[in-house]
Coordinates of C-alpha atoms in Angstrom, one line a residue:
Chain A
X1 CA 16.1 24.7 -9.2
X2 CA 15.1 22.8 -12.8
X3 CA 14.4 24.9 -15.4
X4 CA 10.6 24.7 -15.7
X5 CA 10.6 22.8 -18.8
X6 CA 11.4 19.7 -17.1
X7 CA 8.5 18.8 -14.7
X8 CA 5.2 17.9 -16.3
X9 CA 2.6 16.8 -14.3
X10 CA -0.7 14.3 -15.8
X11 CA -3.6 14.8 -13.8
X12 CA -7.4 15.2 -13.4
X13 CA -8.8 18.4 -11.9
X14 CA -11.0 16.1 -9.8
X15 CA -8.6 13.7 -8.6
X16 CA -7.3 13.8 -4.8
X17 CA -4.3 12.1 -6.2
X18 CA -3.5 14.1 -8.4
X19 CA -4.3 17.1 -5.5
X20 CA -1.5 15.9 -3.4
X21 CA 1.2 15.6 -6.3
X22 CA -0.3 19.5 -7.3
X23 CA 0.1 20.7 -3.8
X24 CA 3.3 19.1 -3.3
X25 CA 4.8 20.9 -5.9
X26 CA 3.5 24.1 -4.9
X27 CA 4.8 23.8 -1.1
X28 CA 8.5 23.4 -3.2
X29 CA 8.0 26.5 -5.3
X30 CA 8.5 24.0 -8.4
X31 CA 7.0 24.8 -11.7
X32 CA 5.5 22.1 -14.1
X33 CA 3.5 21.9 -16.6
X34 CA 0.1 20.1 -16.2
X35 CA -1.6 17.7 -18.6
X36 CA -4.9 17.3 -18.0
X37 CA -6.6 13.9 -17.8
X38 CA -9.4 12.3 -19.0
X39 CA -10.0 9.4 -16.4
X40 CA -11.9 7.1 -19.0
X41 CA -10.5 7.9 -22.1
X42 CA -6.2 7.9 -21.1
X43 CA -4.1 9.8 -23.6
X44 CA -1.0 7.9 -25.4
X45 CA 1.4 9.5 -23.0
X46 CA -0.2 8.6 -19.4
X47 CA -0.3 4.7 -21.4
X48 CA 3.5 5.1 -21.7
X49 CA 4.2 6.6 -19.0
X50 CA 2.3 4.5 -16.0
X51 CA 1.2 1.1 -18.6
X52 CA 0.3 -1.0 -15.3
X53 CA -2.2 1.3 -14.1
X54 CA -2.8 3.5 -16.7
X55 CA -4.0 6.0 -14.3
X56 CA -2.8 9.6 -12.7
X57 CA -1.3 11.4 -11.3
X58 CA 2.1 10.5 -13.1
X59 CA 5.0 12.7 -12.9
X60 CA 7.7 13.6 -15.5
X61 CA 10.6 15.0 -14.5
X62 CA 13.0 15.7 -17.9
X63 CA 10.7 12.5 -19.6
X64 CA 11.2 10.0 -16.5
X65 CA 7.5 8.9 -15.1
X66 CA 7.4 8.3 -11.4
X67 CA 4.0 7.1 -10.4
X68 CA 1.8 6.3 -7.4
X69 CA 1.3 9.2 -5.5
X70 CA 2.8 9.1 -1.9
X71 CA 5.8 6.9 -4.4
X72 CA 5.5 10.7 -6.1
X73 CA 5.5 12.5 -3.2
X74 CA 8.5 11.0 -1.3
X75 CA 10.3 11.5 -5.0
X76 CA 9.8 15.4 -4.8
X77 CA 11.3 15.4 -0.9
X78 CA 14.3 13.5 -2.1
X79 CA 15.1 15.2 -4.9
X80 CA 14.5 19.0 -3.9
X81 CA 15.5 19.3 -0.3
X82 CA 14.2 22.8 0.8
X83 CA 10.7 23.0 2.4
X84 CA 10.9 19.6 3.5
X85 CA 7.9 17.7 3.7
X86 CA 9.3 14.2 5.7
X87 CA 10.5 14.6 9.4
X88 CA 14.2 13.6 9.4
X89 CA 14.3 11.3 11.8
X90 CA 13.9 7.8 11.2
X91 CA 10.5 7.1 13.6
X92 CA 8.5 10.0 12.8
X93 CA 9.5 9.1 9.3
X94 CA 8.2 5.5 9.7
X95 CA 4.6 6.9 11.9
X96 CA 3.9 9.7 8.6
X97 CA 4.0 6.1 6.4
X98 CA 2.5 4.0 8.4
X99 CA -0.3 6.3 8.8
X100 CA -0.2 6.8 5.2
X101 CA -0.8 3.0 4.5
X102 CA -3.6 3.8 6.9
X103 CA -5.2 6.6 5.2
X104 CA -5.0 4.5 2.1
X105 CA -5.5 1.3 3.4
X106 CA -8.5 1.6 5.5
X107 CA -10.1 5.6 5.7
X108 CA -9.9 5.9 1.8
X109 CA -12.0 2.8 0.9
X110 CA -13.9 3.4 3.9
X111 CA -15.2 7.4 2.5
X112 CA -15.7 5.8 -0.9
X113 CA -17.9 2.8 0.3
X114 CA -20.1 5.4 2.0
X115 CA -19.9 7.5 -1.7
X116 CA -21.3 4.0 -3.6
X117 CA -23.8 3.1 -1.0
X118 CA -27.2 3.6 0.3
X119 CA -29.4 2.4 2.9
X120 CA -27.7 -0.2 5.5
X121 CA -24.5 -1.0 3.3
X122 CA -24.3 3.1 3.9
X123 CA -25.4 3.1 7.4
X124 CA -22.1 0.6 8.0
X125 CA -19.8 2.3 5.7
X126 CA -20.5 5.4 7.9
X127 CA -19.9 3.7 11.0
X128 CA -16.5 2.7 9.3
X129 CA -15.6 5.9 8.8
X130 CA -16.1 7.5 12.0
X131 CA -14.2 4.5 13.6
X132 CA -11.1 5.6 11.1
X133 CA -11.5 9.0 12.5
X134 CA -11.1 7.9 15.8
X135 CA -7.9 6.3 15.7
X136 CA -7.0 9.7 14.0
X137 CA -8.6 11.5 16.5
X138 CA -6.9 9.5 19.4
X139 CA -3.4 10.0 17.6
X140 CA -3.9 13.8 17.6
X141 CA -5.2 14.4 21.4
X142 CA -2.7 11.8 22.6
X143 CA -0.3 10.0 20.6
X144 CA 2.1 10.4 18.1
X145 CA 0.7 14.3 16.9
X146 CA -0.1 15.3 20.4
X147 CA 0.3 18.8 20.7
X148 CA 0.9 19.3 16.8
X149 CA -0.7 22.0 14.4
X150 CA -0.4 19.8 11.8
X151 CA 0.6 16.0 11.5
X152 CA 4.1 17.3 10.1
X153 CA 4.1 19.7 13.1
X154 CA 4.8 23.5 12.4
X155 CA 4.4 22.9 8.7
X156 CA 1.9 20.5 6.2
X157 CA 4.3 17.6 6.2
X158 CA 3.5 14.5 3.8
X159 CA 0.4 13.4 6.2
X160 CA -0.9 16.7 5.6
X161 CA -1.0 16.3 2.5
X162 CA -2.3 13.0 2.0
X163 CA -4.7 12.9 4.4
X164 CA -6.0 16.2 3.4
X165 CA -6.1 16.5 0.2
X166 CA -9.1 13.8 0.2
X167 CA -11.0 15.1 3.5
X168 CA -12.4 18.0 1.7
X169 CA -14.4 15.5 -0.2
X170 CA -15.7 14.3 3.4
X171 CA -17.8 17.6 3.2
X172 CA -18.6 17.1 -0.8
X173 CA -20.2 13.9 0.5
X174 CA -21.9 15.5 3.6
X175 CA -23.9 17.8 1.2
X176 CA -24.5 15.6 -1.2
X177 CA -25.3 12.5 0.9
X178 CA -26.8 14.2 3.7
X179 CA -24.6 12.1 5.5
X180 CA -22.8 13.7 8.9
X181 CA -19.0 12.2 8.8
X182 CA -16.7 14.8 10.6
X183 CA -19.1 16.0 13.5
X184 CA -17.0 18.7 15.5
X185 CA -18.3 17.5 18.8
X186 CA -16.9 14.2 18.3
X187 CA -14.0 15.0 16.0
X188 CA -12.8 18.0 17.7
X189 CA -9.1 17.9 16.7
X190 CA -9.6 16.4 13.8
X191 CA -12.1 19.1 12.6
X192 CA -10.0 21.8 13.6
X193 CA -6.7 21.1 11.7
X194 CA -8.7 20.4 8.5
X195 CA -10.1 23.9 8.7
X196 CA -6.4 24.9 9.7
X197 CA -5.5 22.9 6.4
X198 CA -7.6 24.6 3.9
X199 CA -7.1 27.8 5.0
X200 CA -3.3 27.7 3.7
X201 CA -2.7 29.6 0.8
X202 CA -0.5 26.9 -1.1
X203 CA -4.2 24.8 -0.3
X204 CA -6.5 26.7 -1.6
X205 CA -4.9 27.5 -4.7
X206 CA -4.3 23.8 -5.3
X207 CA -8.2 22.3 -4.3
X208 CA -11.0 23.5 -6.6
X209 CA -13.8 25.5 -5.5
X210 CA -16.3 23.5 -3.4
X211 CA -19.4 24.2 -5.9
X212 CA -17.4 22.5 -8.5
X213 CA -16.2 19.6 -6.4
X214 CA -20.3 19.6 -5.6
X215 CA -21.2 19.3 -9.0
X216 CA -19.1 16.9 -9.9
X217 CA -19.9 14.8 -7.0
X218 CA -23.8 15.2 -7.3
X219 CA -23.2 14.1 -10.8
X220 CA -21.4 10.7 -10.1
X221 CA -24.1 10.2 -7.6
X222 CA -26.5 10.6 -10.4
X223 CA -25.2 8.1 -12.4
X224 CA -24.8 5.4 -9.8
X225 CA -28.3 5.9 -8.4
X226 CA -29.0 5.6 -12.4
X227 CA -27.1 2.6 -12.5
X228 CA -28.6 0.3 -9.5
X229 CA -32.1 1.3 -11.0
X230 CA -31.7 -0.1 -14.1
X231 CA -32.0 2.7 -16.5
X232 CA -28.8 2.8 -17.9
X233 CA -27.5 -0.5 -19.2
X234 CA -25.1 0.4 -21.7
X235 CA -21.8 -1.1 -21.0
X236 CA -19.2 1.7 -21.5
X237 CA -21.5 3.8 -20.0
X238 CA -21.1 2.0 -16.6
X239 CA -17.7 1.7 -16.7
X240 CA -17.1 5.3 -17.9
X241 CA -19.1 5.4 -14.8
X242 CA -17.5 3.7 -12.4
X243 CA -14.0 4.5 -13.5
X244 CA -15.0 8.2 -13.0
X245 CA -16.5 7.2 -8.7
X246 CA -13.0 4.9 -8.4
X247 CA -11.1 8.0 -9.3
X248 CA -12.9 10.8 -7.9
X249 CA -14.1 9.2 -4.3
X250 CA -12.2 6.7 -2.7
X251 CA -8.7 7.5 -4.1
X252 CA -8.2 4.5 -6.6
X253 CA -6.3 6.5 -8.8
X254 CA -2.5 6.5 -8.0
Chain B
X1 CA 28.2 -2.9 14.0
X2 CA 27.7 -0.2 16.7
X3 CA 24.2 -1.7 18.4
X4 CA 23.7 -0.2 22.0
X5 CA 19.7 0.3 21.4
X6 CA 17.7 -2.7 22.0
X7 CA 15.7 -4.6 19.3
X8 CA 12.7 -6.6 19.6
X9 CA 11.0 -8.7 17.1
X10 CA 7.2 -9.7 16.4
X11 CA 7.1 -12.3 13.9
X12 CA 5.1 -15.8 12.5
X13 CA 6.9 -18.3 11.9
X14 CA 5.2 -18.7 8.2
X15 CA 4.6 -15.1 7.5
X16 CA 6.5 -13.7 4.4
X17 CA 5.9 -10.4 5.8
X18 CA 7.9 -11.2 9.2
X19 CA 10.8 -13.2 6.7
X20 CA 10.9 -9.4 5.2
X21 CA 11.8 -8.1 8.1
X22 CA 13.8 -10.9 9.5
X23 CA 16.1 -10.8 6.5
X24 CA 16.6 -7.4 6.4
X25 CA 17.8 -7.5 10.2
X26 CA 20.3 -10.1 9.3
X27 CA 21.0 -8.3 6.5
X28 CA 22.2 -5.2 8.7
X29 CA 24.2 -7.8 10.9
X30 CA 21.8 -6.7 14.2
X31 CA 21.0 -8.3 17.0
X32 CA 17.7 -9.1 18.1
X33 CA 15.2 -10.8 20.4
X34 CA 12.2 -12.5 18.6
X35 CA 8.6 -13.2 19.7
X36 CA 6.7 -15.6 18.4
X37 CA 3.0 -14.9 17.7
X38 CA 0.4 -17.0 16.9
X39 CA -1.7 -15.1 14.0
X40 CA -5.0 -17.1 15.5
X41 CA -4.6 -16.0 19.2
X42 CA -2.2 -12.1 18.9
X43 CA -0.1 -11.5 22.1
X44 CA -1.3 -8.4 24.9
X45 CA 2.2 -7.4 23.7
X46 CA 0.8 -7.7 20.0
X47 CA -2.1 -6.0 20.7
X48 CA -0.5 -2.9 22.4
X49 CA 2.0 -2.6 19.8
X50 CA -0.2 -2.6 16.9
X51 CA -3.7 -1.6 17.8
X52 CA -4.9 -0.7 14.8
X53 CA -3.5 -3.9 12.4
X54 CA -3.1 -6.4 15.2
X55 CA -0.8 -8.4 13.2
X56 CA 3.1 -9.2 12.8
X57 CA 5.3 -8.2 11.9
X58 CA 5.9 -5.6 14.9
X59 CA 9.8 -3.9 15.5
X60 CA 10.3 -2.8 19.0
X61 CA 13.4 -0.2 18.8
X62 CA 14.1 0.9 22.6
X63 CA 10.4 0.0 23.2
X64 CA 8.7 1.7 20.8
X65 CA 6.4 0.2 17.9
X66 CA 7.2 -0.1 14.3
X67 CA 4.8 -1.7 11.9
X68 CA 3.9 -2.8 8.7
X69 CA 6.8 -4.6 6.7
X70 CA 7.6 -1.7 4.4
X71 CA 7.2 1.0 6.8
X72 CA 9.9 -1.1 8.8
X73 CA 11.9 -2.1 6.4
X74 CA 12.6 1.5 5.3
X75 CA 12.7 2.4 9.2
X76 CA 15.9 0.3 9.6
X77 CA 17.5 1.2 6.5
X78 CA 16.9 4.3 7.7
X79 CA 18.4 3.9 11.2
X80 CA 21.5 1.8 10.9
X81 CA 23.1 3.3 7.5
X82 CA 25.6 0.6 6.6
X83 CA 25.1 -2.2 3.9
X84 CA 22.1 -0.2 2.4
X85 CA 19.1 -1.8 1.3
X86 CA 17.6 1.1 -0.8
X87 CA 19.8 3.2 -3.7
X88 CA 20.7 6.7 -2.5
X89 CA 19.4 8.0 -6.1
X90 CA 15.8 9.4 -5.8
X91 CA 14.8 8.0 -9.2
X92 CA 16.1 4.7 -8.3
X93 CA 14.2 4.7 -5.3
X94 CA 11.1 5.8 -6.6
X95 CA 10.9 2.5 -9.1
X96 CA 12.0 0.6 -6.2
X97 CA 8.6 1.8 -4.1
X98 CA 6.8 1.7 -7.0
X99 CA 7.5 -2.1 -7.2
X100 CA 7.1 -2.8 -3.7
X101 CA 3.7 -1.2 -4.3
X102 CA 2.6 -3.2 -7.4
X103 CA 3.9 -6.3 -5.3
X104 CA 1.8 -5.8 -2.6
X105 CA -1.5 -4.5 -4.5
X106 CA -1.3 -6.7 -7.8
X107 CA 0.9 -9.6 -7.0
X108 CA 1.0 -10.7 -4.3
X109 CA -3.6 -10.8 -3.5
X110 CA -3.1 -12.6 -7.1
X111 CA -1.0 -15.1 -5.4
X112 CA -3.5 -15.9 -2.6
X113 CA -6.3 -16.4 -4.9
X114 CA -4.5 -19.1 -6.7
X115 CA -4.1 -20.8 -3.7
X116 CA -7.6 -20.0 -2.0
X117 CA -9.7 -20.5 -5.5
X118 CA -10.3 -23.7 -7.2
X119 CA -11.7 -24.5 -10.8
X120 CA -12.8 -22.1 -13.6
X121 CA -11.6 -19.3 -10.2
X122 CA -8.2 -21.1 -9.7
X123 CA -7.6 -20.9 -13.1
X124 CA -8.9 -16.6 -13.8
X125 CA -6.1 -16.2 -10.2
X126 CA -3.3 -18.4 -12.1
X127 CA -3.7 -16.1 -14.9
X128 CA -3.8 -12.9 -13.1
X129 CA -0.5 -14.2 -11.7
X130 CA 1.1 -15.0 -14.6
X131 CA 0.0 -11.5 -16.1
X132 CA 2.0 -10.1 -13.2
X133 CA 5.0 -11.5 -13.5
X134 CA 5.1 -10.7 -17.1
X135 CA 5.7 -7.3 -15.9
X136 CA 8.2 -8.3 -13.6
X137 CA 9.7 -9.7 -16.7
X138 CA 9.6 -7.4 -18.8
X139 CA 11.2 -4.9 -16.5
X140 CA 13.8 -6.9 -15.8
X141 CA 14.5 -7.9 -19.7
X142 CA 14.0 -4.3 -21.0
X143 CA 13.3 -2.1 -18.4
X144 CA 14.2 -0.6 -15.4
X145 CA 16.3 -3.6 -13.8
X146 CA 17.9 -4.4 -16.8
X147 CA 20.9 -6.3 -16.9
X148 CA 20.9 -6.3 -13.4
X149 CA 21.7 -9.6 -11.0
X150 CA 19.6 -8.3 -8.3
X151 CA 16.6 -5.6 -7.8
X152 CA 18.3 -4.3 -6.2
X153 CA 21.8 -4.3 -8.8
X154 CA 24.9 -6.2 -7.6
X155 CA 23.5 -7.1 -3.7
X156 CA 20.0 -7.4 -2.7
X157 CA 18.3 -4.8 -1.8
X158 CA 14.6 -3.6 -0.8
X159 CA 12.6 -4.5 -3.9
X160 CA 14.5 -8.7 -4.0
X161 CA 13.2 -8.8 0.2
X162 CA 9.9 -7.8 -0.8
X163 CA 9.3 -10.2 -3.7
X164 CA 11.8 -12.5 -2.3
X165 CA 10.4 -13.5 0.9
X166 CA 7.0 -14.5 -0.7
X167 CA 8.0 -16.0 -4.0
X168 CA 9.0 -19.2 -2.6
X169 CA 5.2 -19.7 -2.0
X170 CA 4.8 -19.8 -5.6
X171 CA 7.0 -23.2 -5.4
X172 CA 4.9 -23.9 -2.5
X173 CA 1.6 -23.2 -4.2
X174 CA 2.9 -25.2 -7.3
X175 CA 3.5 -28.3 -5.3
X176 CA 0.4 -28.5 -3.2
X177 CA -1.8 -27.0 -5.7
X178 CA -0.5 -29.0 -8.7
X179 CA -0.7 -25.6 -11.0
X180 CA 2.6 -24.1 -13.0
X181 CA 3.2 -20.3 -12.3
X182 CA 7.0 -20.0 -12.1
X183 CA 7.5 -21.8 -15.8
X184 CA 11.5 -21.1 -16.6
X185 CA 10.8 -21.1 -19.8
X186 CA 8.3 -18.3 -20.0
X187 CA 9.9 -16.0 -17.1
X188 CA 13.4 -17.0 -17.8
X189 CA 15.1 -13.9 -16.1
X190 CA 12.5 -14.1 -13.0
X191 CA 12.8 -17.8 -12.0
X192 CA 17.1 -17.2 -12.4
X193 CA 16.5 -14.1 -10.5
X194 CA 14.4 -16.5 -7.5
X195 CA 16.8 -19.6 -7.7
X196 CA 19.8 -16.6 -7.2
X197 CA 18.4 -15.3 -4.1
X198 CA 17.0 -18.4 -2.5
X199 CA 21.2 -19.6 -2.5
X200 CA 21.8 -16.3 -0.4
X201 CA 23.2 -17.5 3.0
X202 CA 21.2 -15.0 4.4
X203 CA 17.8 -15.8 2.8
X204 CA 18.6 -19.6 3.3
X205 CA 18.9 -18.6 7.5
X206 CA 16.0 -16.5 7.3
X207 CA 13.5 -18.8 5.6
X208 CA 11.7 -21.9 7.1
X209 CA 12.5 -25.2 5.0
X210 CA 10.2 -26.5 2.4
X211 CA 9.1 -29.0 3.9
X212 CA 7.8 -27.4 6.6
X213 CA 6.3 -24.5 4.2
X214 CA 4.6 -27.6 2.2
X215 CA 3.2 -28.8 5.2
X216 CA 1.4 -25.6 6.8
X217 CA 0.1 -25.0 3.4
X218 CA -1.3 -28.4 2.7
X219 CA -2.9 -28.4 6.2
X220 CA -4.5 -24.9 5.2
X221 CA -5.6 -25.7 2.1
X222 CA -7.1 -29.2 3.5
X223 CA -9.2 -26.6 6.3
X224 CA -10.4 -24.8 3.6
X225 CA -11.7 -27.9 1.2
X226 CA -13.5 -29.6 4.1
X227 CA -15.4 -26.0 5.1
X228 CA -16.4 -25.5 1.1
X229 CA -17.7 -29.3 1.7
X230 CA -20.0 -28.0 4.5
X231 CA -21.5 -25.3 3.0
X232 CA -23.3 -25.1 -0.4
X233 CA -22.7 -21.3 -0.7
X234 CA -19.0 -20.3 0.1
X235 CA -17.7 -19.1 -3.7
X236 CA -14.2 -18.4 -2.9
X237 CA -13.0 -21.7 -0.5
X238 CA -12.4 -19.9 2.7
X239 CA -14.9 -17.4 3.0
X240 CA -16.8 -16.8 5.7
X241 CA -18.7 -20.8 5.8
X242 CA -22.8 -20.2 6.0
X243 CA -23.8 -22.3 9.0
X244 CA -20.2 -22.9 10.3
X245 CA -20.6 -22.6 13.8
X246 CA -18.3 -24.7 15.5
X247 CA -14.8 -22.5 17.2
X248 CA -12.5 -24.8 14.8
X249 CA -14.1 -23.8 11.7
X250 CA -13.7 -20.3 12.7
X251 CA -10.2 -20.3 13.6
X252 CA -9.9 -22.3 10.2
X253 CA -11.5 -19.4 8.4
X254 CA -9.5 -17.0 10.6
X255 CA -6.1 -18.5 9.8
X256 CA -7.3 -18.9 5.7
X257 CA -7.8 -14.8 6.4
X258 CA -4.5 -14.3 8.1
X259 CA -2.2 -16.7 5.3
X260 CA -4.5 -15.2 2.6
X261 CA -3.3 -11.5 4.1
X262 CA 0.5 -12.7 4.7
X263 CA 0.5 -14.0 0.6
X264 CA 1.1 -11.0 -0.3
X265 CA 4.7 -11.4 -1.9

């Protein structure tokens, strides 16, 4: 193992990105030291370090940046074998991407739109979601993770970790929106292994505590309902603003 | 090459994302039947196969479904070990995903707006584009490709198939659209980097000639100018047409959808 000195880690404490590259590390027993972030205001090094999208989670590992996290994530399997997070075969290997691409592709934007919405446009972004969930759903009662604990099987694996580390927000959004996303009755296996998921240790040392994710959420909500009112016009203002949902709700960090 | 599995093959004609995967099979010297699909009208076998997407390209290995071009690609590089398309170091391979991201998410979408855009837009997409490729540039003049005659270093590997197999639409798009975004003299190391793998043998079997590439993409941009003629509202040429009814102007718009989707270099 690396002497500690040689992993640093520049993140946001909000950011599910930054989550999955945090928990990742963790599952390896890796130490690194963490920079943290400030979304709108980048420091000189996260410039250097990721200059095309100037955003976290980047990691160094002895000064080299690797960026975009499932790029990150992949990076820490490869280069520290124990605890592996990819299956080793080639097809499982190729379902836990593609359903990455998925998760970011589709689910991600479709949790944020229902985030920056209201009315019908949020009435339609829930409906998105839920249809999401049940291709998920369907996968886990009868395809590909039939049968599985978790998407990796036994063990988180990289699914796990992606597609978790942004579902605790689905219940940030169902206080704060009043909204109902991940309904048990419908979502039964779905529901259960993201309770299963935040009930591991490496998990709940990683996410921060739900009245904090709360606050911060109610906070963002604030600012957008401020926003499409009218009331606050100033221009850095909104883009501090929307910079800080992009980052926090529907994933668009790296 | 030891091939006793059977390989099946999902592809458009036109789509750089099937050329991907099409190269990287010849690449790997395998065998393999191919399916033609039309993007308009997806196969039963298309829609079992990739439920979720509904689009090509689809690998069938032994019957079973791989999809999305860089999910597969890695799948077969994965499977059949010889002539590697991706480095072995970690580091390496990380700035080759990284790049294959950026492709996908900046580049190429930046690429389809020049070609589905027109005035004061066109000009903001050709922009955009050339923005991009000052990256690519850059990287390859000071940065991580360095020196290098490929991505991918002396052969081609995973990073040249993914911007390879869409940068000859930028010729494309230049000719039909009468706009400059491959200028030699501003992306010097780029356009030799292009002209080097377009002489490949294997690139020049995998992709369609130019002609016929000129003339699928003049036909689709001539669908898309007559439905901004019928409406008074469509911003980008190619969205959805207000009032456009008729089952031709909605395949038009669907197949505007589908080339806009498959630009992505």
């Amino acid at each position: 193992m690396d002497p500690p000195s040689s992993l640093k880690l520049l993140g946001s404490w909000a950011d599910s990105h930054t989550h999955r590259v945090q928990l990742a590390l963790k599952l390896k027993g890796l130490e690194f030291e963490y920079q943290e972030e400030d979304a709108i205001n980048p420091s000189p090094a996260l410039l250097l370090h990721n200059p095309v999208y100037k955003k976290v989670p980047v990691l160094l590992h002895s000064d080299r940046p690797v960026v975009e996290s499932v790029v990150i994530l992949q990076y820490i399997d490869e280069t520290w074998a124990d605890n592996p997070i990819m299956p080793a075969d080639p097809f499982e290997r190729a379902v836990a991407r593609f359903w990455c691409h998925f998760a970011e592709d589709k689910l991600a934007p479709a949790v944020g739109a229902v985030f920056s919405s209201s009315g019908e446009g949020q009435k339609t972004a829930v409906d998105q979601v839920h249809d999401n969930l049940k291709l998920l759903e369907r996968e886990l009662r009868d395809g590909a993770f039939k049968g599985k604990r978790f998407f990796g099987g036994d063990k988180i694996g990289l699914l796990d970790i992606v597609l978790g580390c942004g579902s605790y927000w689905l219940a940030v959004f169902e206080e704060v929106m009043e909204v109902k996303l991940v309904d048990p009755g419908t979502f039964p296996v779905f529901h259960a292994w993201l309770k299963d998921f935040e009930e591991q240790n490496e998990v709940k040392e990683t996410i921060p505590a739900i009245d904090k994710l709360l606050e911060y959420a109610r906070g963002i909500r604030q600012m957008m309902l401020s926003l499409s009112n009218g009331t606050s016009t100033t221009a850095p203002a909104a883009a501090g603003t929307t910079s800080a949902i992009n980052v926090a709700v529907d994933g668009r960090s790296g | 090459m030891d091939q006793s599995s059977s390989l099946k093959f999902l592809g458009s004609w036109a789509d750089s994302h099937t050329h991907r995967v099409r190269l990287a099979l010849k690449l790997k010297g395998l065998v393999f039947e191919y399916q033609e699909e039309d993007s308009v009208n997806p196969s039963p076998a298309l829609l079992l196969h990739n439920p979720i997407y509904k689009k090509v390209p689809a690998l069938l290995h032994d019957g079973r479904p791989v999809v999305e071009s860089l999910v597969i690609l890695q799948y077969i590089d994965e499977t059949w070990t010889d002539d590697p398309i991706m480095h072995a170091d970690p580091f390496e391979r990380a700035i080759v995903r990284f790049w294959c991201h950026f492709a996908d998410d900046k580049l190429g979408p930046a690429v389809g707006l020049v070609f589905s855009s027109a005035g004061e837009g066109q000009k903001a997409a050709v922009d955009q584009v050339h923005e991009n490729l000052k990256l690519l540039e850059r990287e390859l003049r000071d940065g991580a490709f360095k020196g290098r005659r490929f991505f991918g270093g002396d052969n081609i590997g995973l990073l040249d198939i993914v911007l390879g197999c869409g940068s000859y639409w930028l010729a494309v798009f230049e000719e039909v659209m009468e706009v400059k975004l491959v200028d030699p003299d501003t992306f010097p190391l780029f356009h030799a980097w292009l002209r080097d793998f377009e002489e490949q043998k294997e690139v020049k079997e995998t992709i369609p000639p130019i002609d016929k590439l000129l003339e699928h993409a003049r036909g689709i941009r001539q669908m898309m100018l007559s439905l901004s003629t019928d409406t008074t509202t469509a911003t980008t040429i190619g969205a959805p047409a207000t009032g456009s009814t008729t089952s031709n102007n909605d395949a038009a718009v669907e197949e505007i959808g589908l080339l806009q989707e498959s630009l992505v270099l």
